[in-house]
PDB file of C-alpha atoms in Angstrom:
ATOM      1  CA  GLN A 955     185.993  46.317 117.339  1.00  0.00           C
ATOM      2  CA  GLN A 956     183.128  47.206 119.655  1.00  0.00           C
ATOM      3  CA  GLN A 957     180.822  48.073 116.781  1.00  0.00           C
ATOM      4  CA  VAL A 958     177.800  46.343 115.391  1.00  0.00           C
ATOM      5  CA  LYS A 959     176.966  47.399 111.831  1.00  0.00           C
ATOM      6  CA  GLN A 960     173.317  47.180 110.857  1.00  0.00           C
ATOM      7  CA  SER A 961     171.706  47.461 107.450  1.00  0.00           C
ATOM      8  CA  PRO A 962     169.580  48.657 105.831  1.00  0.00           C
ATOM      9  CA  GLN A 963     168.776  51.902 107.593  1.00  0.00           C
ATOM     10  CA  SER A 964     165.200  51.720 106.339  1.00  0.00           C
ATOM     11  CA  LEU A 965     163.093  49.044 104.702  1.00  0.00           C
ATOM     12  CA  ILE A 966     159.725  49.020 102.988  1.00  0.00           C
ATOM     13  CA  VAL A 967     157.987  45.670 102.557  1.00  0.00           C
ATOM     14  CA  GLN A 968     154.575  44.718 101.281  1.00  0.00           C
ATOM     15  CA  LYS A 969     152.169  42.955 103.601  1.00  0.00           C
ATOM     16  CA  GLY A 970     152.845  39.221 103.528  1.00  0.00           C
ATOM     17  CA  GLY A 971     156.420  39.657 102.383  1.00  0.00           C
ATOM     18  CA  ILE A 972     159.677  38.787 104.120  1.00  0.00           C
ATOM     19  CA  SER A 973     161.630  41.495 105.926  1.00  0.00           C
ATOM     20  CA  ILE A 974     165.362  40.894 106.256  1.00  0.00           C
ATOM     21  CA  ILE A 975     167.693  42.974 108.429  1.00  0.00           C
ATOM     22  CA  ASN A 976     171.395  42.266 108.622  1.00  0.00           C
ATOM     23  CA  CYS A 977     174.079  42.890 111.224  1.00  0.00           C
ATOM     24  CA  ALA A 978     177.837  42.354 111.241  1.00  0.00           C
ATOM     25  CA  TYR A 979     180.432  42.479 113.994  1.00  0.00           C
ATOM     26  CA  GLU A 980     184.174  42.160 114.456  1.00  0.00           C
ATOM     27  CA  ASN A 981     184.690  41.258 118.088  1.00  0.00           C
ATOM     28  CA  THR A 982     184.721  37.476 118.474  1.00  0.00           C
ATOM     29  CA  ALA A 983     184.263  37.895 122.236  1.00  0.00           C
ATOM     30  CA  PHE A 984     180.606  38.820 121.721  1.00  0.00           C
ATOM     31  CA  ASP A 985     178.600  35.931 123.157  1.00  0.00           C
ATOM     32  CA  TYR A 986     174.931  36.830 122.899  1.00  0.00           C
ATOM     33  CA  PHE A 987     172.991  38.485 120.079  1.00  0.00           C
ATOM     34  CA  PRO A 988     169.494  39.855 120.752  1.00  0.00           C
ATOM     35  CA  TRP A 989     167.095  41.711 118.493  1.00  0.00           C
ATOM     36  CA  TYR A 990     164.800  44.449 119.731  1.00  0.00           C
ATOM     37  CA  GLN A 991     161.633  46.020 118.376  1.00  0.00           C
ATOM     38  CA  GLN A 992     160.842  49.598 119.289  1.00  0.00           C
ATOM     39  CA  PHE A 993     157.639  51.493 118.635  1.00  0.00           C
ATOM     40  CA  PRO A 994     157.573  55.312 118.860  1.00  0.00           C
ATOM     41  CA  GLY A 995     157.411  56.485 122.450  1.00  0.00           C
ATOM     42  CA  LYS A 996     158.175  53.044 123.859  1.00  0.00           C
ATOM     43  CA  GLY A 997     161.243  51.299 125.201  1.00  0.00           C
ATOM     44  CA  PRO A 998     162.875  48.537 123.129  1.00  0.00           C
ATOM     45  CA  ALA A 999     161.206  45.137 123.518  1.00  0.00           C
ATOM     46  CA  LEU A1000     163.240  41.944 123.285  1.00  0.00           C
ATOM     47  CA  LEU A1001     162.103  39.951 120.248  1.00  0.00           C
ATOM     48  CA  ILE A1002     164.447  37.031 119.964  1.00  0.00           C
ATOM     49  CA  ALA A1003     168.061  36.245 120.819  1.00  0.00           C
ATOM     50  CA  ILE A1004     170.711  33.744 119.816  1.00  0.00           C
ATOM     51  CA  ARG A1005     174.050  32.463 121.084  1.00  0.00           C
ATOM     52  CA  PRO A1006     176.984  31.833 118.719  1.00  0.00           C
ATOM     53  CA  ASP A1007     176.848  28.050 119.057  1.00  0.00           C
ATOM     54  CA  VAL A1008     173.491  27.983 117.247  1.00  0.00           C
ATOM     55  CA  SER A1009     173.056  28.759 113.525  1.00  0.00           C
ATOM     56  CA  GLU A1010     169.341  29.496 113.539  1.00  0.00           C
ATOM     57  CA  LYS A1011     166.558  30.212 115.994  1.00  0.00           C
ATOM     58  CA  LYS A1012     162.899  30.606 115.170  1.00  0.00           C
ATOM     59  CA  GLU A1013     160.094  32.042 117.269  1.00  0.00           C
ATOM     60  CA  GLY A1014     156.805  32.372 115.445  1.00  0.00           C
ATOM     61  CA  ARG A1015     157.301  34.601 112.412  1.00  0.00           C
ATOM     62  CA  PHE A1016     160.743  35.767 113.597  1.00  0.00           C
ATOM     63  CA  THR A1017     163.941  33.910 112.735  1.00  0.00           C
ATOM     64  CA  ILE A1018     167.559  34.727 113.518  1.00  0.00           C
ATOM     65  CA  SER A1019     170.196  33.302 111.195  1.00  0.00           C
ATOM     66  CA  PHE A1020     173.723  33.317 112.590  1.00  0.00           C
ATOM     67  CA  ASN A1021     176.934  32.838 110.601  1.00  0.00           C
ATOM     68  CA  LYS A1022     179.802  32.627 113.062  1.00  0.00           C
ATOM     69  CA  SER A1023     182.579  32.367 110.468  1.00  0.00           C
ATOM     70  CA  ALA A1024     181.334  35.440 108.614  1.00  0.00           C
ATOM     71  CA  LYS A1025     180.546  37.274 111.876  1.00  0.00           C
ATOM     72  CA  GLN A1026     177.100  38.113 110.613  1.00  0.00           C
ATOM     73  CA  PHE A1027     173.576  37.593 111.842  1.00  0.00           C
ATOM     74  CA  SER A1028     170.221  38.531 110.451  1.00  0.00           C
ATOM     75  CA  LEU A1029     166.572  38.851 111.412  1.00  0.00           C
ATOM     76  CA  HIS A1030     163.912  37.483 109.099  1.00  0.00           C
ATOM     77  CA  ILE A1031     160.290  38.467 109.598  1.00  0.00           C
ATOM     78  CA  MET A1032     158.028  36.146 107.674  1.00  0.00           C
ATOM     79  CA  ASP A1033     154.551  37.159 106.511  1.00  0.00           C
ATOM     80  CA  SER A1034     155.245  40.766 107.496  1.00  0.00           C
ATOM     81  CA  GLN A1035     152.234  42.702 108.792  1.00  0.00           C
ATOM     82  CA  PRO A1036     151.533  46.441 109.109  1.00  0.00           C
ATOM     83  CA  GLY A1037     151.692  45.958 112.892  1.00  0.00           C
ATOM     84  CA  ASP A1038     155.359  44.990 112.471  1.00  0.00           C
ATOM     85  CA  SER A1039     156.144  48.545 111.371  1.00  0.00           C
ATOM     86  CA  ALA A1040     158.688  49.697 113.935  1.00  0.00           C
ATOM     87  CA  THR A1041     162.397  50.272 114.389  1.00  0.00           C
ATOM     88  CA  TYR A1042     164.482  47.143 114.868  1.00  0.00           C
ATOM     89  CA  PHE A1043     167.842  47.044 116.616  1.00  0.00           C
ATOM     90  CA  CYS A1044     170.375  44.266 116.675  1.00  0.00           C
ATOM     91  CA  ALA A1045     172.787  44.074 119.584  1.00  0.00           C
ATOM     92  CA  ALA A1046     175.763  42.084 120.788  1.00  0.00           C
ATOM     93  CA  ARG A1047     176.918  41.417 124.322  1.00  0.00           C
ATOM     94  CA  TYR A1048     180.448  41.530 125.678  1.00  0.00           C
ATOM     95  CA  GLY A1049     181.610  40.793 129.173  1.00  0.00           C
ATOM     96  CA  GLY A1050     179.654  37.565 129.644  1.00  0.00           C
ATOM     97  CA  SER A1051     176.593  37.219 131.843  1.00  0.00           C
ATOM     98  CA  GLN A1052     175.384  40.632 133.044  1.00  0.00           C
ATOM     99  CA  GLY A1053     177.698  42.162 130.459  1.00  0.00           C
ATOM    100  CA  ASN A1054     177.066  45.223 128.293  1.00  0.00           C
ATOM    101  CA  LEU A1055     175.121  45.373 125.032  1.00  0.00           C
ATOM    102  CA  ILE A1056     176.385  47.182 121.945  1.00  0.00           C
ATOM    103  CA  PHE A1057     173.574  48.232 119.616  1.00  0.00           C
ATOM    104  CA  GLY A1058     173.384  48.622 115.877  1.00  0.00           C
ATOM    105  CA  LYS A1059     172.060  51.898 114.497  1.00  0.00           C
ATOM    106  CA  GLY A1060     168.603  50.528 113.839  1.00  0.00           C
ATOM    107  CA  THR A1061     166.371  49.761 110.858  1.00  0.00           C
ATOM    108  CA  LYS A1062     163.057  51.499 110.362  1.00  0.00           C
ATOM    109  CA  LEU A1063     160.645  48.967 108.885  1.00  0.00           C
ATOM    110  CA  SER A1064     157.449  50.002 107.139  1.00  0.00           C
ATOM    111  CA  VAL A1065     155.046  47.285 106.062  1.00  0.00           C
ATOM    112  CA  LYS A1066     152.600  48.509 103.434  1.00  0.00           C
ATOM    113  CA  PRO A1067     149.080  47.073 103.403  1.00  0.00           C
TER     114      PRO A1067
ATOM    115  CA  SER B 697     161.842  38.413 132.201  1.00  0.00           C
ATOM    116  CA  ALA B 698     161.760  41.306 134.647  1.00  0.00           C
ATOM    117  CA  VAL B 699     159.255  44.143 134.625  1.00  0.00           C
ATOM    118  CA  ILE B 700     160.785  47.616 134.886  1.00  0.00           C
ATOM    119  CA  SER B 701     158.953  50.741 136.002  1.00  0.00           C
ATOM    120  CA  GLN B 702     160.598  54.020 135.127  1.00  0.00           C
ATOM    121  CA  LYS B 703     159.589  57.478 136.314  1.00  0.00           C
ATOM    122  CA  PRO B 704     158.959  60.114 135.147  1.00  0.00           C
ATOM    123  CA  SER B 705     157.852  59.081 131.675  1.00  0.00           C
ATOM    124  CA  ARG B 706     158.595  62.537 130.337  1.00  0.00           C
ATOM    125  CA  ASP B 707     159.634  65.945 131.540  1.00  0.00           C
ATOM    126  CA  ILE B 708     160.458  69.388 130.226  1.00  0.00           C
ATOM    127  CA  CYS B 709     163.233  71.075 132.187  1.00  0.00           C
ATOM    128  CA  GLN B 710     165.000  74.398 132.202  1.00  0.00           C
ATOM    129  CA  ARG B 711     168.649  74.490 131.274  1.00  0.00           C
ATOM    130  CA  GLY B 712     170.976  74.476 134.252  1.00  0.00           C
ATOM    131  CA  THR B 713     168.649  72.359 136.392  1.00  0.00           C
ATOM    132  CA  SER B 714     168.863  68.645 137.264  1.00  0.00           C
ATOM    133  CA  LEU B 715     166.440  65.763 136.849  1.00  0.00           C
ATOM    134  CA  THR B 716     166.479  62.459 138.704  1.00  0.00           C
ATOM    135  CA  ILE B 717     165.066  59.424 136.919  1.00  0.00           C
ATOM    136  CA  GLN B 718     163.943  56.415 138.929  1.00  0.00           C
ATOM    137  CA  CYS B 719     164.038  52.775 137.856  1.00  0.00           C
ATOM    138  CA  GLN B 720     162.257  50.055 139.839  1.00  0.00           C
ATOM    139  CA  VAL B 721     162.545  46.354 138.956  1.00  0.00           C
ATOM    140  CA  ASP B 722     160.209  43.607 140.123  1.00  0.00           C
ATOM    141  CA  SER B 723     163.097  41.162 140.627  1.00  0.00           C
ATOM    142  CA  GLN B 724     166.426  41.355 142.399  1.00  0.00           C
ATOM    143  CA  VAL B 725     169.199  41.910 139.877  1.00  0.00           C
ATOM    144  CA  THR B 726     172.934  42.365 140.202  1.00  0.00           C
ATOM    145  CA  MET B 727     173.473  44.873 137.414  1.00  0.00           C
ATOM    146  CA  MET B 728     171.334  47.717 136.188  1.00  0.00           C
ATOM    147  CA  PHE B 729     172.197  49.546 132.992  1.00  0.00           C
ATOM    148  CA  TRP B 730     171.442  53.112 131.989  1.00  0.00           C
ATOM    149  CA  TYR B 731     171.198  54.070 128.314  1.00  0.00           C
ATOM    150  CA  ARG B 732     170.652  57.251 126.353  1.00  0.00           C
ATOM    151  CA  GLN B 733     168.778  57.321 123.073  1.00  0.00           C
ATOM    152  CA  GLN B 734     169.038  60.613 121.227  1.00  0.00           C
ATOM    153  CA  PRO B 735     166.184  61.484 118.848  1.00  0.00           C
ATOM    154  CA  GLY B 736     166.055  59.031 115.966  1.00  0.00           C
ATOM    155  CA  GLN B 737     169.262  57.343 117.091  1.00  0.00           C
ATOM    156  CA  SER B 738     170.407  54.082 118.590  1.00  0.00           C
ATOM    157  CA  LEU B 739     171.012  53.288 122.245  1.00  0.00           C
ATOM    158  CA  THR B 740     174.266  54.278 123.918  1.00  0.00           C
ATOM    159  CA  LEU B 741     175.291  52.849 127.269  1.00  0.00           C
ATOM    160  CA  ILE B 742     175.896  55.539 129.897  1.00  0.00           C
ATOM    161  CA  ALA B 743     176.894  53.398 132.853  1.00  0.00           C
ATOM    162  CA  THR B 744     176.483  50.121 134.659  1.00  0.00           C
ATOM    163  CA  ALA B 745     175.266  50.177 138.269  1.00  0.00           C
ATOM    164  CA  ASN B 746     176.188  47.343 140.596  1.00  0.00           C
ATOM    165  CA  GLN B 747     174.594  47.364 144.036  1.00  0.00           C
ATOM    166  CA  GLY B 748     177.068  48.264 146.727  1.00  0.00           C
ATOM    167  CA  SER B 749     179.717  49.779 144.506  1.00  0.00           C
ATOM    168  CA  GLU B 750     180.243  52.851 142.378  1.00  0.00           C
ATOM    169  CA  ALA B 751     178.800  52.838 138.895  1.00  0.00           C
ATOM    170  CA  THR B 752     181.072  52.173 135.933  1.00  0.00           C
ATOM    171  CA  TYR B 753     180.819  54.855 133.251  1.00  0.00           C
ATOM    172  CA  GLU B 754     181.395  54.467 129.544  1.00  0.00           C
ATOM    173  CA  SER B 755     183.720  56.705 127.613  1.00  0.00           C
ATOM    174  CA  GLY B 756     182.209  60.148 127.191  1.00  0.00           C
ATOM    175  CA  PHE B 757     180.049  59.982 130.310  1.00  0.00           C
ATOM    176  CA  VAL B 758     181.176  61.233 133.711  1.00  0.00           C
ATOM    177  CA  ILE B 759     179.876  60.866 137.230  1.00  0.00           C
ATOM    178  CA  ASP B 760     179.562  64.614 137.826  1.00  0.00           C
ATOM    179  CA  LYS B 761     177.142  64.907 134.915  1.00  0.00           C
ATOM    180  CA  PHE B 762     175.280  61.616 135.415  1.00  0.00           C
ATOM    181  CA  PRO B 763     175.455  60.563 139.071  1.00  0.00           C
ATOM    182  CA  ILE B 764     173.878  57.182 139.731  1.00  0.00           C
ATOM    183  CA  SER B 765     172.606  55.633 142.927  1.00  0.00           C
ATOM    184  CA  ARG B 766     171.987  51.930 143.499  1.00  0.00           C
ATOM    185  CA  PRO B 767     170.746  51.550 147.067  1.00  0.00           C
ATOM    186  CA  ASN B 768     169.413  47.998 146.714  1.00  0.00           C
ATOM    187  CA  LEU B 769     168.947  45.130 144.261  1.00  0.00           C
ATOM    188  CA  THR B 770     165.675  46.413 142.781  1.00  0.00           C
ATOM    189  CA  PHE B 771     166.144  50.165 142.454  1.00  0.00           C
ATOM    190  CA  SER B 772     168.418  52.727 140.835  1.00  0.00           C
ATOM    191  CA  THR B 773     168.371  56.410 139.985  1.00  0.00           C
ATOM    192  CA  LEU B 774     170.120  58.403 137.277  1.00  0.00           C
ATOM    193  CA  THR B 775     170.473  62.153 137.649  1.00  0.00           C
ATOM    194  CA  VAL B 776     171.089  64.371 134.650  1.00  0.00           C
ATOM    195  CA  SER B 777     172.872  67.403 136.113  1.00  0.00           C
ATOM    196  CA  ASN B 778     173.271  70.974 134.929  1.00  0.00           C
ATOM    197  CA  MET B 779     171.206  70.216 131.853  1.00  0.00           C
ATOM    198  CA  SER B 780     171.631  71.770 128.438  1.00  0.00           C
ATOM    199  CA  PRO B 781     169.495  71.315 125.290  1.00  0.00           C
ATOM    200  CA  GLU B 782     172.005  68.695 124.121  1.00  0.00           C
ATOM    201  CA  ASP B 783     170.811  66.459 126.969  1.00  0.00           C
ATOM    202  CA  SER B 784     167.377  66.199 125.365  1.00  0.00           C
ATOM    203  CA  SER B 785     167.038  62.453 124.854  1.00  0.00           C
ATOM    204  CA  ILE B 786     165.249  59.357 125.994  1.00  0.00           C
ATOM    205  CA  TYR B 787     166.893  57.790 129.029  1.00  0.00           C
ATOM    206  CA  LEU B 788     166.320  54.085 129.572  1.00  0.00           C
ATOM    207  CA  CYS B 789     167.202  51.638 132.284  1.00  0.00           C
ATOM    208  CA  SER B 790     167.727  47.969 131.576  1.00  0.00           C
ATOM    209  CA  VAL B 791     168.395  44.745 133.429  1.00  0.00           C
ATOM    210  CA  ASP B 792     169.464  41.275 132.435  1.00  0.00           C
ATOM    211  CA  TYR B 793     166.999  38.887 134.049  1.00  0.00           C
ATOM    212  CA  TYR B 794     166.456  35.941 131.726  1.00  0.00           C
ATOM    213  CA  GLY B 795     166.968  38.378 128.864  1.00  0.00           C
ATOM    214  CA  TYR B 796     167.838  42.064 128.681  1.00  0.00           C
ATOM    215  CA  THR B 797     164.670  44.083 129.202  1.00  0.00           C
ATOM    216  CA  PHE B 798     164.150  47.822 129.128  1.00  0.00           C
ATOM    217  CA  GLY B 799     161.949  50.272 130.890  1.00  0.00           C
ATOM    218  CA  SER B 800     159.618  52.424 128.832  1.00  0.00           C
ATOM    219  CA  GLY B 801     162.044  55.316 129.082  1.00  0.00           C
ATOM    220  CA  THR B 802     162.072  58.925 130.232  1.00  0.00           C
ATOM    221  CA  ARG B 803     161.682  61.453 127.450  1.00  0.00           C
ATOM    222  CA  LEU B 804     163.595  64.537 128.522  1.00  0.00           C
ATOM    223  CA  THR B 805     163.351  67.892 126.797  1.00  0.00           C
ATOM    224  CA  VAL B 806     165.640  70.683 127.960  1.00  0.00           C
ATOM    225  CA  VAL B 807     164.617  74.219 127.046  1.00  0.00           C
TER     226      VAL B 807
END
């Protein structure tokens, strides 16, 4: 119940294409869903986050789509660039404000020029 | 969001020794979180540190192995004790201050 399942494990996209990463969860008590980008040798950087009362959130080229009934959420990266090549993690929070994050296993994205 | 400084950034340690990792935040926060990221893997929560009380450890992590201090609202330390090669990982601290942010991590190699 405290799992977040992320797919695919790796993804190769051509420059200018759309990258889509999916996550699914079981625990309906999760109340906050962030996405992180991590480059080698760096800590994860918060990209964008959504709460379950919103179905979509967009920030620049990054969009989260959230389907509460299906318990799924996804990250879309529009006009993908080689600089987007990194590992992406979805996460879900339990325990309310200041609560703990549960992370997906990560997706390694490669954007080919 | 908060800015987190973590030290050291990397270290190579002998088995059986201990390493203390420091985490400094530029804002006062109630909770600080410590994570482990094994090579090529996801992040696993070790413990949550609340100022003024003992840390709360996740299943599989114990205080004797990973003692944590939280002396004030901007600072915490994590000690990795009696290290073995299996402790080789990246250790990260995190806070929730208008979004969960992470330090740059401590890359630990145990030889």
